Amino acid sequence: MRLVLTLIVVVIFFSCNDSNLVSKHELTAHGLKEPVEIVRDKWGVNHIYAKNQHDLFYAQGYTAAADRLFQFEIWRRQATGTVAEILGAEELNRDIGTRLFKFRGDMTTEMNHYHEDGVEIITAYTQGVNAYIDAILKTPEKLPVEFKILGIQPQKWTPEVVISRHQGLLGNIGLELQVGRAVAKLGPEKIKDLYWFHPKDPNIAMDPSINTDLLSDDILTLYNAYRKPVAFTKDHIVPNFQNIKEVEVVTSAYEDKNDMYGIGSNNWVIHGSRMADGNSYMANDPHRTVAVPSLRYMNHLVAPGWNVIGGGEPEIPGISIGHNEYGAWGLTVFRTDGEDLYVYELNPDNPNQYKYKGDWVDMKQLSETIKVKGENDHIAQLFYTQHGPVTHIDSINHVAYAVRCAWLEPGGSPYLASLRMDQAKSWEEFRDACNYSHIPGENMIWADKEGNIGWQAVGIAPVRRNFSGLVPVPGDGRYEWDGYLPIIEKPNDYNPTNGYLATANQNVTPEDYQHWDAIGYSWSDPFRGDRVNEVLESDKILTMEDMMALQTDYLSIPARILVPMLEHLVFTGTAEEAKKRLVNWNYKLEANSIPAAIYVAWENQIKKMANEKFIPQEGKGIVPGIQLAKIIQWIQAPDTRFGESPMLSRNQFLSEAFQNGVADLEKKLGPDMDFWHYGQEKYKHTYMQHALSGAVNDSLRAKLDLGPLPRGGNAYTPGSTGSNLRQSSGATFRIIVNTGDWDATLGSNGPGQSGNPDSPFYDNLFKPWANDEYFPVYYSREKIDSVAVTVTQLIPLGK
């Protein structure tokens, strides 16, 4: 029923717009200096027109909170370590971890790192958030349904909430412990064989002073609790909203445990000489967790000194991906290792002391009081070494572990330094702004209306002179960071002769680069990037249509490598028929494609069987999986790892994997191959499941959840949809900017701008996104007014 009502509301909005009837509102707000005008277009994007900087960010906070209030409240509780207050003792470790990893430096220094007016901007933003909370609490019956489901109300923000680090792509500490455990079991050479470390050869030998038997302890419990998404159960729900039956959890039919490398992004900038209209272009599609509401939120911010449009995380002021009147920019992950796990010897006579450079040194201690639903307050004791927060103390074996975090330096709040980029007028100003972008490690790209294109890797990068950062090290003073590499000295390029720059989370460090002791060793598989380069390297003069096609490109380079190997393999029965379906296939993983379904089933079996065959038993459960790039290297040049007759055994491996894949499809989709199409509910699809979905009753679940809808692609295609058959990661936000015509910018942001299930903008972009469609991201006031559905005047209270 909700879907029908939503459609009716959207049609009314659209038809009103067509008749030049725009819904107009006037609201008063305490704390504004001057009136602010907010024009909402028919796709749900707010265009904010303010007369000063303070009011601009006040209004951004106000409108974002109005759209994403429940998301904001859960973010606030994650940021402040107050989740146990509403969900109980099961969330106590999360809150302890949050307090443990809290930024405790000077807030003025912190806020002004992101922008010279950072204190004003961030404070104004939180004032706007709080103004909306004040307004909605006057009519609490109008709160989004999630608050009623949990029986809670939103609470006020402070600048400390904005600068929280809890949601960021922060580092590799989990991988570091994983590799340390694996090295302890299998030795460094075997681990180098199984993992794809490059571009250099890291030292991953464990220091002999570390008792590796103890690495199996839950060393990172507090860190992991701090970082994980909030999960809700039936017990958290007000009784009349509860689910009264067991819920069949909607999960993937194939869960790729190594899908971490599928979470990244694509971006590129193209010089006007390569484009049909002569203008430079910027394209970006960040790949993150697919969720409702979306991780991204779009805004247009206009005030003296500001005219910037694009997307970012809704709880952060400014725009992290988009354009102003001078240039456009985007980002992808440039893997940067900003975390290390230190292991300490403790004083047997005083467990609060650790050995450092031959002396016993006292840990710093703090006490935090945490409210716990249904229980007495919990008093948490937090410990710190000179390297950082202590996550585990083993008093029996006199060992402690701490995480050193580059992101606890001032400026470690993810994406917030984009505020400086938002006002850049040239490549030089943009690159200077990049100097402040600490977290996460990114490939920042730039294209401007003068035709220039550039690339600058960013991210705070510790310099490790005598260790790799890939395994835990003793905290006794022998393994220290030698400061940080100046960000401007990370890899970069400007106006290359080939006319384009592109990144897709693969290693893009030039071979002649010098500062290798500040470059990471783990990267995504190269296939997305290879395909992007393949298209952009062609002699073809490109158009906007080509940009859209490349962002949603489902050609699989692994398929193009592997499928020809089937030619000389002999099958019978259903497997032989399936092989015939792959003859003359275009290697595109398109929804409704039968060859795509057959190939993906085979690829999944290749990965599964490779993990079973090549990861020794001692490494099972530690090594999560072998990257496909490694497996394909082995398949292309088989050696004795396959057996005494490598080529014959390789072919047997491929044959068995193919037959297993076919059998899996037959079991899952039935005996009729005509029904084996890719992109269906039983195979590859998107289903956006709200965080409360599994805990609430059927009618509410239908209101909250979206889908299923068909999807194409996988983790290795530029149109990335992750390795899981129920899409769990990918690009819900996309943008393509023509720097010669800002109104020609195109974008997408599924499932919608709003997180309120009762809003017409909750799911209005879901189906278009799933169908790889775009909408115009208008910049000029004339174009914006032509698609406006509401105009809201925010008036200072008392004026």
JSON list of C-alpha atoms in Angstrom, two decimals, residues 21-221:
[
{"chain": "A", "resi": 21, "resn": "LEU", "atom": "CA", "xyz": [2.62, 25.07, -9.11]},
{"chain": "A", "resi": 22, "resn": "VAL", "atom": "CA", "xyz": [5.39, 24.65, -6.57]},
{"chain": "A", "resi": 23, "resn": "SER", "atom": "CA", "xyz": [4.67, 23.85, -2.93]},
{"chain": "A", "resi": 24, "resn": "LYS", "atom": "CA", "xyz": [5.94, 26.75, -0.80]},
{"chain": "A", "resi": 25, "resn": "HIS", "atom": "CA", "xyz": [6.69, 26.76, 2.91]},
{"chain": "A", "resi": 26, "resn": "GLU", "atom": "CA", "xyz": [7.98, 29.20, 5.50]},
{"chain": "A", "resi": 27, "resn": "LEU", "atom": "CA", "xyz": [9.70, 28.03, 8.67]},
{"chain": "A", "resi": 28, "resn": "THR", "atom": "CA", "xyz": [11.32, 29.95, 11.50]},
{"chain": "A", "resi": 29, "resn": "ALA", "atom": "CA", "xyz": [14.64, 28.82, 12.93]},
{"chain": "A", "resi": 30, "resn": "HIS", "atom": "CA", "xyz": [16.51, 30.01, 15.98]},
{"chain": "A", "resi": 31, "resn": "GLY", "atom": "CA", "xyz": [20.16, 30.90, 15.31]},
{"chain": "A", "resi": 32, "resn": "LEU", "atom": "CA", "xyz": [19.94, 31.99, 11.69]},
{"chain": "A", "resi": 33, "resn": "LYS", "atom": "CA", "xyz": [21.36, 35.41, 10.83]},
{"chain": "A", "resi": 34, "resn": "GLU", "atom": "CA", "xyz": [19.43, 36.01, 7.59]},
{"chain": "A", "resi": 35, "resn": "PRO", "atom": "CA", "xyz": [16.73, 34.22, 5.56]},
{"chain": "A", "resi": 36, "resn": "VAL", "atom": "CA", "xyz": [17.75, 31.10, 3.64]},
{"chain": "A", "resi": 37, "resn": "GLU", "atom": "CA", "xyz": [15.95, 29.72, 0.59]},
{"chain": "A", "resi": 38, "resn": "ILE", "atom": "CA", "xyz": [15.85, 25.95, 0.00]},
{"chain": "A", "resi": 39, "resn": "VAL", "atom": "CA", "xyz": [14.67, 24.71, -3.39]},
{"chain": "A", "resi": 40, "resn": "ARG", "atom": "CA", "xyz": [14.02, 20.99, -3.61]},
{"chain": "A", "resi": 41, "resn": "ASP", "atom": "CA", "xyz": [14.03, 19.45, -7.06]},
{"chain": "A", "resi": 42, "resn": "LYS", "atom": "CA", "xyz": [11.89, 16.54, -8.16]},
{"chain": "A", "resi": 43, "resn": "TRP", "atom": "CA", "xyz": [14.68, 14.03, -7.51]},
{"chain": "A", "resi": 44, "resn": "GLY", "atom": "CA", "xyz": [14.91, 15.14, -3.89]},
{"chain": "A", "resi": 45, "resn": "VAL", "atom": "CA", "xyz": [18.10, 17.23, -4.03]},
{"chain": "A", "resi": 46, "resn": "ASN", "atom": "CA", "xyz": [18.09, 20.37, -1.87]},
{"chain": "A", "resi": 47, "resn": "HIS", "atom": "CA", "xyz": [19.59, 23.51, -3.41]},
{"chain": "A", "resi": 48, "resn": "ILE", "atom": "CA", "xyz": [20.39, 25.84, -0.51]},
{"chain": "A", "resi": 49, "resn": "TYR", "atom": "CA", "xyz": [20.76, 29.60, -1.10]},
{"chain": "A", "resi": 50, "resn": "ALA", "atom": "CA", "xyz": [22.16, 31.52, 1.87]},
{"chain": "A", "resi": 51, "resn": "LYS", "atom": "CA", "xyz": [23.49, 35.05, 2.29]},
{"chain": "A", "resi": 52, "resn": "ASN", "atom": "CA", "xyz": [26.41, 34.09, 4.50]},
{"chain": "A", "resi": 53, "resn": "GLN", "atom": "CA", "xyz": [28.60, 31.12, 5.33]},
{"chain": "A", "resi": 54, "resn": "HIS", "atom": "CA", "xyz": [27.17, 30.46, 8.78]},
{"chain": "A", "resi": 55, "resn": "ASP", "atom": "CA", "xyz": [23.61, 30.24, 7.52]},
{"chain": "A", "resi": 56, "resn": "LEU", "atom": "CA", "xyz": [24.65, 28.03, 4.60]},
{"chain": "A", "resi": 57, "resn": "PHE", "atom": "CA", "xyz": [25.97, 25.27, 6.83]},
{"chain": "A", "resi": 58, "resn": "TYR", "atom": "CA", "xyz": [23.23, 25.79, 9.40]},
{"chain": "A", "resi": 59, "resn": "ALA", "atom": "CA", "xyz": [20.73, 25.09, 6.61]},
{"chain": "A", "resi": 60, "resn": "GLN", "atom": "CA", "xyz": [22.73, 22.11, 5.37]},
{"chain": "A", "resi": 61, "resn": "GLY", "atom": "CA", "xyz": [22.57, 20.59, 8.83]},
{"chain": "A", "resi": 62, "resn": "TYR", "atom": "CA", "xyz": [18.86, 21.41, 9.15]},
{"chain": "A", "resi": 63, "resn": "THR", "atom": "CA", "xyz": [17.84, 19.87, 5.82]},
{"chain": "A", "resi": 64, "resn": "ALA", "atom": "CA", "xyz": [20.07, 16.82, 6.15]},
{"chain": "A", "resi": 65, "resn": "ALA", "atom": "CA", "xyz": [18.67, 16.08, 9.60]},
{"chain": "A", "resi": 66, "resn": "ALA", "atom": "CA", "xyz": [15.15, 16.50, 8.23]},
{"chain": "A", "resi": 67, "resn": "ASP", "atom": "CA", "xyz": [15.87, 13.84, 5.60]},
{"chain": "A", "resi": 68, "resn": "ARG", "atom": "CA", "xyz": [18.01, 11.44, 7.63]},
{"chain": "A", "resi": 69, "resn": "LEU", "atom": "CA", "xyz": [16.97, 11.91, 11.27]},
{"chain": "A", "resi": 70, "resn": "PHE", "atom": "CA", "xyz": [17.09, 8.25, 12.32]},
{"chain": "A", "resi": 71, "resn": "GLN", "atom": "CA", "xyz": [20.39, 7.76, 10.51]},
{"chain": "A", "resi": 72, "resn": "PHE", "atom": "CA", "xyz": [21.64, 10.87, 12.34]},
{"chain": "A", "resi": 73, "resn": "GLU", "atom": "CA", "xyz": [20.56, 9.58, 15.75]},
{"chain": "A", "resi": 74, "resn": "ILE", "atom": "CA", "xyz": [22.23, 6.20, 15.31]},
{"chain": "A", "resi": 75, "resn": "TRP", "atom": "CA", "xyz": [25.35, 7.96, 13.99]},
{"chain": "A", "resi": 76, "resn": "ARG", "atom": "CA", "xyz": [25.32, 10.23, 17.06]},
{"chain": "A", "resi": 77, "resn": "ARG", "atom": "CA", "xyz": [25.09, 7.28, 19.42]},
{"chain": "A", "resi": 78, "resn": "GLN", "atom": "CA", "xyz": [27.88, 5.46, 17.59]},
{"chain": "A", "resi": 79, "resn": "ALA", "atom": "CA", "xyz": [30.02, 8.59, 17.68]},
{"chain": "A", "resi": 80, "resn": "THR", "atom": "CA", "xyz": [29.45, 9.24, 21.39]},
{"chain": "A", "resi": 81, "resn": "GLY", "atom": "CA", "xyz": [29.49, 5.66, 22.69]},
{"chain": "A", "resi": 82, "resn": "THR", "atom": "CA", "xyz": [25.89, 5.71, 23.89]},
{"chain": "A", "resi": 83, "resn": "VAL", "atom": "CA", "xyz": [24.36, 2.76, 22.00]},
{"chain": "A", "resi": 84, "resn": "ALA", "atom": "CA", "xyz": [24.06, 0.56, 25.12]},
{"chain": "A", "resi": 85, "resn": "GLU", "atom": "CA", "xyz": [21.80, 3.23, 26.58]},
{"chain": "A", "resi": 86, "resn": "ILE", "atom": "CA", "xyz": [19.05, 2.16, 24.16]},
{"chain": "A", "resi": 87, "resn": "LEU", "atom": "CA", "xyz": [20.03, -1.41, 23.21]},
{"chain": "A", "resi": 88, "resn": "GLY", "atom": "CA", "xyz": [21.45, -2.84, 26.43]},
{"chain": "A", "resi": 89, "resn": "ALA", "atom": "CA", "xyz": [24.55, -4.63, 27.65]},
{"chain": "A", "resi": 90, "resn": "GLU", "atom": "CA", "xyz": [25.17, -6.44, 24.37]},
{"chain": "A", "resi": 91, "resn": "GLU", "atom": "CA", "xyz": [26.40, -3.11, 22.99]},
{"chain": "A", "resi": 92, "resn": "LEU", "atom": "CA", "xyz": [28.68, -2.34, 25.92]},
{"chain": "A", "resi": 93, "resn": "ASN", "atom": "CA", "xyz": [31.88, -3.35, 24.09]},
{"chain": "A", "resi": 94, "resn": "ARG", "atom": "CA", "xyz": [30.93, -1.01, 21.26]},
{"chain": "A", "resi": 95, "resn": "ASP", "atom": "CA", "xyz": [30.57, 1.92, 23.63]},
{"chain": "A", "resi": 96, "resn": "ILE", "atom": "CA", "xyz": [33.80, 1.07, 25.44]},
{"chain": "A", "resi": 97, "resn": "GLY", "atom": "CA", "xyz": [35.59, 0.84, 22.09]},
{"chain": "A", "resi": 98, "resn": "THR", "atom": "CA", "xyz": [34.14, 4.18, 20.99]},
{"chain": "A", "resi": 99, "resn": "ARG", "atom": "CA", "xyz": [35.31, 5.89, 24.17]},
{"chain": "A", "resi": 100, "resn": "LEU", "atom": "CA", "xyz": [38.70, 4.17, 23.83]},
{"chain": "A", "resi": 101, "resn": "PHE", "atom": "CA", "xyz": [39.24, 5.45, 20.28]},
{"chain": "A", "resi": 102, "resn": "LYS", "atom": "CA", "xyz": [37.72, 8.89, 20.85]},
{"chain": "A", "resi": 103, "resn": "PHE", "atom": "CA", "xyz": [39.63, 11.92, 19.55]},
{"chain": "A", "resi": 104, "resn": "ARG", "atom": "CA", "xyz": [40.78, 13.74, 22.67]},
{"chain": "A", "resi": 105, "resn": "GLY", "atom": "CA", "xyz": [42.85, 16.56, 21.22]},
{"chain": "A", "resi": 106, "resn": "ASP", "atom": "CA", "xyz": [42.15, 20.27, 21.06]},
{"chain": "A", "resi": 107, "resn": "MET", "atom": "CA", "xyz": [38.84, 20.83, 19.29]},
{"chain": "A", "resi": 108, "resn": "THR", "atom": "CA", "xyz": [39.73, 24.24, 17.85]},
{"chain": "A", "resi": 109, "resn": "THR", "atom": "CA", "xyz": [42.86, 22.81, 16.22]},
{"chain": "A", "resi": 110, "resn": "GLU", "atom": "CA", "xyz": [40.83, 19.85, 15.02]},
{"chain": "A", "resi": 111, "resn": "MET", "atom": "CA", "xyz": [37.99, 21.80, 13.44]},
{"chain": "A", "resi": 112, "resn": "ASN", "atom": "CA", "xyz": [40.21, 24.43, 11.84]},
{"chain": "A", "resi": 113, "resn": "HIS", "atom": "CA", "xyz": [42.27, 21.70, 10.20]},
{"chain": "A", "resi": 114, "resn": "TYR", "atom": "CA", "xyz": [39.42, 21.00, 7.80]},
{"chain": "A", "resi": 115, "resn": "HIS", "atom": "CA", "xyz": [38.91, 24.65, 6.84]},
{"chain": "A", "resi": 116, "resn": "GLU", "atom": "CA", "xyz": [40.26, 27.94, 8.09]},
{"chain": "A", "resi": 117, "resn": "ASP", "atom": "CA", "xyz": [36.71, 28.67, 9.26]},
{"chain": "A", "resi": 118, "resn": "GLY", "atom": "CA", "xyz": [36.18, 25.13, 10.51]},
{"chain": "A", "resi": 119, "resn": "VAL", "atom": "CA", "xyz": [34.95, 26.13, 13.95]},
{"chain": "A", "resi": 120, "resn": "GLU", "atom": "CA", "xyz": [32.22, 28.33, 12.46]},
{"chain": "A", "resi": 121, "resn": "ILE", "atom": "CA", "xyz": [31.24, 25.81, 9.77]},
{"chain": "A", "resi": 122, "resn": "ILE", "atom": "CA", "xyz": [31.04, 22.73, 11.99]},
{"chain": "A", "resi": 123, "resn": "THR", "atom": "CA", "xyz": [29.35, 24.60, 14.82]},
{"chain": "A", "resi": 124, "resn": "ALA", "atom": "CA", "xyz": [26.78, 26.12, 12.45]},
{"chain": "A", "resi": 125, "resn": "TYR", "atom": "CA", "xyz": [26.11, 22.67, 10.99]},
{"chain": "A", "resi": 126, "resn": "THR", "atom": "CA", "xyz": [25.37, 21.19, 14.42]},
{"chain": "A", "resi": 127, "resn": "GLN", "atom": "CA", "xyz": [23.20, 24.21, 15.25]},
{"chain": "A", "resi": 128, "resn": "GLY", "atom": "CA", "xyz": [21.14, 23.46, 12.17]},
{"chain": "A", "resi": 129, "resn": "VAL", "atom": "CA", "xyz": [20.82, 19.79, 13.11]},
{"chain": "A", "resi": 130, "resn": "ASN", "atom": "CA", "xyz": [19.69, 20.77, 16.59]},
{"chain": "A", "resi": 131, "resn": "ALA", "atom": "CA", "xyz": [17.24, 23.34, 15.26]},
{"chain": "A", "resi": 132, "resn": "TYR", "atom": "CA", "xyz": [15.49, 20.64, 13.28]},
{"chain": "A", "resi": 133, "resn": "ILE", "atom": "CA", "xyz": [15.47, 18.32, 16.30]},
{"chain": "A", "resi": 134, "resn": "ASP", "atom": "CA", "xyz": [13.89, 21.10, 18.38]},
{"chain": "A", "resi": 135, "resn": "ALA", "atom": "CA", "xyz": [11.28, 21.65, 15.68]},
{"chain": "A", "resi": 136, "resn": "ILE", "atom": "CA", "xyz": [10.28, 18.02, 15.23]},
{"chain": "A", "resi": 137, "resn": "LEU", "atom": "CA", "xyz": [10.09, 17.35, 18.96]},
{"chain": "A", "resi": 138, "resn": "LYS", "atom": "CA", "xyz": [7.32, 19.92, 19.19]},
{"chain": "A", "resi": 139, "resn": "THR", "atom": "CA", "xyz": [5.24, 17.39, 17.23]},
{"chain": "A", "resi": 140, "resn": "PRO", "atom": "CA", "xyz": [6.81, 14.05, 18.22]},
{"chain": "A", "resi": 141, "resn": "GLU", "atom": "CA", "xyz": [4.01, 12.14, 16.50]},
{"chain": "A", "resi": 142, "resn": "LYS", "atom": "CA", "xyz": [5.67, 13.24, 13.23]},
{"chain": "A", "resi": 143, "resn": "LEU", "atom": "CA", "xyz": [8.98, 11.55, 14.05]},
{"chain": "A", "resi": 144, "resn": "PRO", "atom": "CA", "xyz": [10.03, 8.90, 11.50]},
{"chain": "A", "resi": 145, "resn": "VAL", "atom": "CA", "xyz": [8.62, 5.48, 12.27]},
{"chain": "A", "resi": 146, "resn": "GLU", "atom": "CA", "xyz": [11.98, 4.08, 13.44]},
{"chain": "A", "resi": 147, "resn": "PHE", "atom": "CA", "xyz": [11.84, 6.24, 16.57]},
{"chain": "A", "resi": 148, "resn": "LYS", "atom": "CA", "xyz": [8.41, 4.82, 17.40]},
{"chain": "A", "resi": 149, "resn": "ILE", "atom": "CA", "xyz": [9.64, 1.27, 16.74]},
{"chain": "A", "resi": 150, "resn": "LEU", "atom": "CA", "xyz": [12.49, 1.71, 19.24]},
{"chain": "A", "resi": 151, "resn": "GLY", "atom": "CA", "xyz": [10.65, 4.00, 21.64]},
{"chain": "A", "resi": 152, "resn": "ILE", "atom": "CA", "xyz": [13.35, 6.67, 21.55]},
{"chain": "A", "resi": 153, "resn": "GLN", "atom": "CA", "xyz": [13.71, 10.32, 20.58]},
{"chain": "A", "resi": 154, "resn": "PRO", "atom": "CA", "xyz": [16.57, 12.13, 18.84]},
{"chain": "A", "resi": 155, "resn": "GLN", "atom": "CA", "xyz": [19.04, 14.04, 20.98]},
{"chain": "A", "resi": 156, "resn": "LYS", "atom": "CA", "xyz": [21.22, 17.08, 20.39]},
{"chain": "A", "resi": 157, "resn": "TRP", "atom": "CA", "xyz": [24.49, 17.15, 18.48]},
{"chain": "A", "resi": 158, "resn": "THR", "atom": "CA", "xyz": [27.82, 18.73, 19.34]},
{"chain": "A", "resi": 159, "resn": "PRO", "atom": "CA", "xyz": [30.83, 19.30, 17.05]},
{"chain": "A", "resi": 160, "resn": "GLU", "atom": "CA", "xyz": [32.42, 16.17, 18.59]},
{"chain": "A", "resi": 161, "resn": "VAL", "atom": "CA", "xyz": [29.76, 14.12, 16.78]},
{"chain": "A", "resi": 162, "resn": "VAL", "atom": "CA", "xyz": [30.73, 15.55, 13.40]},
{"chain": "A", "resi": 163, "resn": "ILE", "atom": "CA", "xyz": [34.46, 14.85, 13.81]},
{"chain": "A", "resi": 164, "resn": "SER", "atom": "CA", "xyz": [33.96, 11.24, 14.91]},
{"chain": "A", "resi": 165, "resn": "ARG", "atom": "CA", "xyz": [36.04, 8.65, 13.07]},
{"chain": "A", "resi": 166, "resn": "HIS", "atom": "CA", "xyz": [33.79, 5.63, 13.64]},
{"chain": "A", "resi": 167, "resn": "GLN", "atom": "CA", "xyz": [32.46, 5.29, 10.09]},
{"chain": "A", "resi": 168, "resn": "GLY", "atom": "CA", "xyz": [35.68, 5.78, 8.12]},
{"chain": "A", "resi": 169, "resn": "LEU", "atom": "CA", "xyz": [37.80, 3.56, 5.91]},
{"chain": "A", "resi": 170, "resn": "LEU", "atom": "CA", "xyz": [40.57, 3.90, 8.46]},
{"chain": "A", "resi": 171, "resn": "GLY", "atom": "CA", "xyz": [43.28, 1.30, 7.89]},
{"chain": "A", "resi": 172, "resn": "ASN", "atom": "CA", "xyz": [44.25, -2.33, 7.80]},
{"chain": "A", "resi": 173, "resn": "ILE", "atom": "CA", "xyz": [44.47, -3.39, 11.43]},
{"chain": "A", "resi": 174, "resn": "GLY", "atom": "CA", "xyz": [42.20, -6.40, 10.86]},
{"chain": "A", "resi": 175, "resn": "LEU", "atom": "CA", "xyz": [44.33, -7.53, 7.92]},
{"chain": "A", "resi": 176, "resn": "GLU", "atom": "CA", "xyz": [47.47, -7.00, 9.99]},
{"chain": "A", "resi": 177, "resn": "LEU", "atom": "CA", "xyz": [46.33, -9.35, 12.75]},
{"chain": "A", "resi": 178, "resn": "GLN", "atom": "CA", "xyz": [45.03, -11.81, 10.16]},
{"chain": "A", "resi": 179, "resn": "VAL", "atom": "CA", "xyz": [48.37, -11.88, 8.35]},
{"chain": "A", "resi": 180, "resn": "GLY", "atom": "CA", "xyz": [50.23, -12.21, 11.66]},
{"chain": "A", "resi": 181, "resn": "ARG", "atom": "CA", "xyz": [48.13, -15.21, 12.63]},
{"chain": "A", "resi": 182, "resn": "ALA", "atom": "CA", "xyz": [48.58, -16.74, 9.18]},
{"chain": "A", "resi": 183, "resn": "VAL", "atom": "CA", "xyz": [52.36, -16.23, 9.23]},
{"chain": "A", "resi": 184, "resn": "ALA", "atom": "CA", "xyz": [52.47, -17.89, 12.66]},
{"chain": "A", "resi": 185, "resn": "LYS", "atom": "CA", "xyz": [50.75, -20.96, 11.20]},
{"chain": "A", "resi": 186, "resn": "LEU", "atom": "CA", "xyz": [52.22, -21.17, 7.69]},
{"chain": "A", "resi": 187, "resn": "GLY", "atom": "CA", "xyz": [55.36, -19.06, 7.60]},
{"chain": "A", "resi": 188, "resn": "PRO", "atom": "CA", "xyz": [56.06, -15.86, 5.65]},
{"chain": "A", "resi": 189, "resn": "GLU", "atom": "CA", "xyz": [56.88, -17.42, 2.27]},
{"chain": "A", "resi": 190, "resn": "LYS", "atom": "CA", "xyz": [53.63, -19.39, 2.07]},
{"chain": "A", "resi": 191, "resn": "ILE", "atom": "CA", "xyz": [51.64, -16.32, 3.05]},
{"chain": "A", "resi": 192, "resn": "LYS", "atom": "CA", "xyz": [53.33, -14.27, 0.34]},
{"chain": "A", "resi": 193, "resn": "ASP", "atom": "CA", "xyz": [52.29, -16.97, -2.09]},
{"chain": "A", "resi": 194, "resn": "LEU", "atom": "CA", "xyz": [48.64, -16.88, -0.97]},
{"chain": "A", "resi": 195, "resn": "TYR", "atom": "CA", "xyz": [48.26, -13.11, -0.57]},
{"chain": "A", "resi": 196, "resn": "TRP", "atom": "CA", "xyz": [48.82, -10.64, -3.38]},
{"chain": "A", "resi": 197, "resn": "PHE", "atom": "CA", "xyz": [51.28, -8.22, -1.83]},
{"chain": "A", "resi": 198, "resn": "HIS", "atom": "CA", "xyz": [52.74, -5.68, -4.23]},
{"chain": "A", "resi": 199, "resn": "PRO", "atom": "CA", "xyz": [54.23, -3.57, -5.74]},
{"chain": "A", "resi": 200, "resn": "LYS", "atom": "CA", "xyz": [57.25, -4.28, -3.51]},
{"chain": "A", "resi": 201, "resn": "ASP", "atom": "CA", "xyz": [58.24, -7.33, -1.46]},
{"chain": "A", "resi": 202, "resn": "PRO", "atom": "CA", "xyz": [57.24, -6.71, 2.17]},
{"chain": "A", "resi": 203, "resn": "ASN", "atom": "CA", "xyz": [58.95, -8.21, 5.18]},
{"chain": "A", "resi": 204, "resn": "ILE", "atom": "CA", "xyz": [56.24, -10.16, 7.00]},
{"chain": "A", "resi": 205, "resn": "ALA", "atom": "CA", "xyz": [58.42, -12.27, 9.27]},
{"chain": "A", "resi": 206, "resn": "MET", "atom": "CA", "xyz": [57.27, -12.11, 12.88]},
{"chain": "A", "resi": 207, "resn": "ASP", "atom": "CA", "xyz": [59.66, -10.67, 15.43]},
{"chain": "A", "resi": 208, "resn": "PRO", "atom": "CA", "xyz": [60.86, -13.67, 17.51]},
{"chain": "A", "resi": 209, "resn": "SER", "atom": "CA", "xyz": [60.07, -11.86, 20.77]},
{"chain": "A", "resi": 210, "resn": "ILE", "atom": "CA", "xyz": [56.34, -12.12, 20.04]},
{"chain": "A", "resi": 211, "resn": "ASN", "atom": "CA", "xyz": [54.60, -15.23, 21.36]},
{"chain": "A", "resi": 212, "resn": "THR", "atom": "CA", "xyz": [52.56, -15.99, 18.23]},
{"chain": "A", "resi": 213, "resn": "ASP", "atom": "CA", "xyz": [50.46, -18.59, 20.05]},
{"chain": "A", "resi": 214, "resn": "LEU", "atom": "CA", "xyz": [48.75, -15.70, 21.83]},
{"chain": "A", "resi": 215, "resn": "LEU", "atom": "CA", "xyz": [47.69, -13.97, 18.61]},
{"chain": "A", "resi": 216, "resn": "SER", "atom": "CA", "xyz": [44.60, -16.18, 18.46]},
{"chain": "A", "resi": 217, "resn": "ASP", "atom": "CA", "xyz": [43.15, -14.28, 21.43]},
{"chain": "A", "resi": 218, "resn": "ASP", "atom": "CA", "xyz": [40.36, -11.76, 20.83]},
{"chain": "A", "resi": 219, "resn": "ILE", "atom": "CA", "xyz": [42.87, -8.94, 20.61]},
{"chain": "A", "resi": 220, "resn": "LEU", "atom": "CA", "xyz": [40.72, -6.52, 18.60]},
{"chain": "A", "resi": 221, "resn": "THR", "atom": "CA", "xyz": [37.35, -7.10, 20.27]}
]
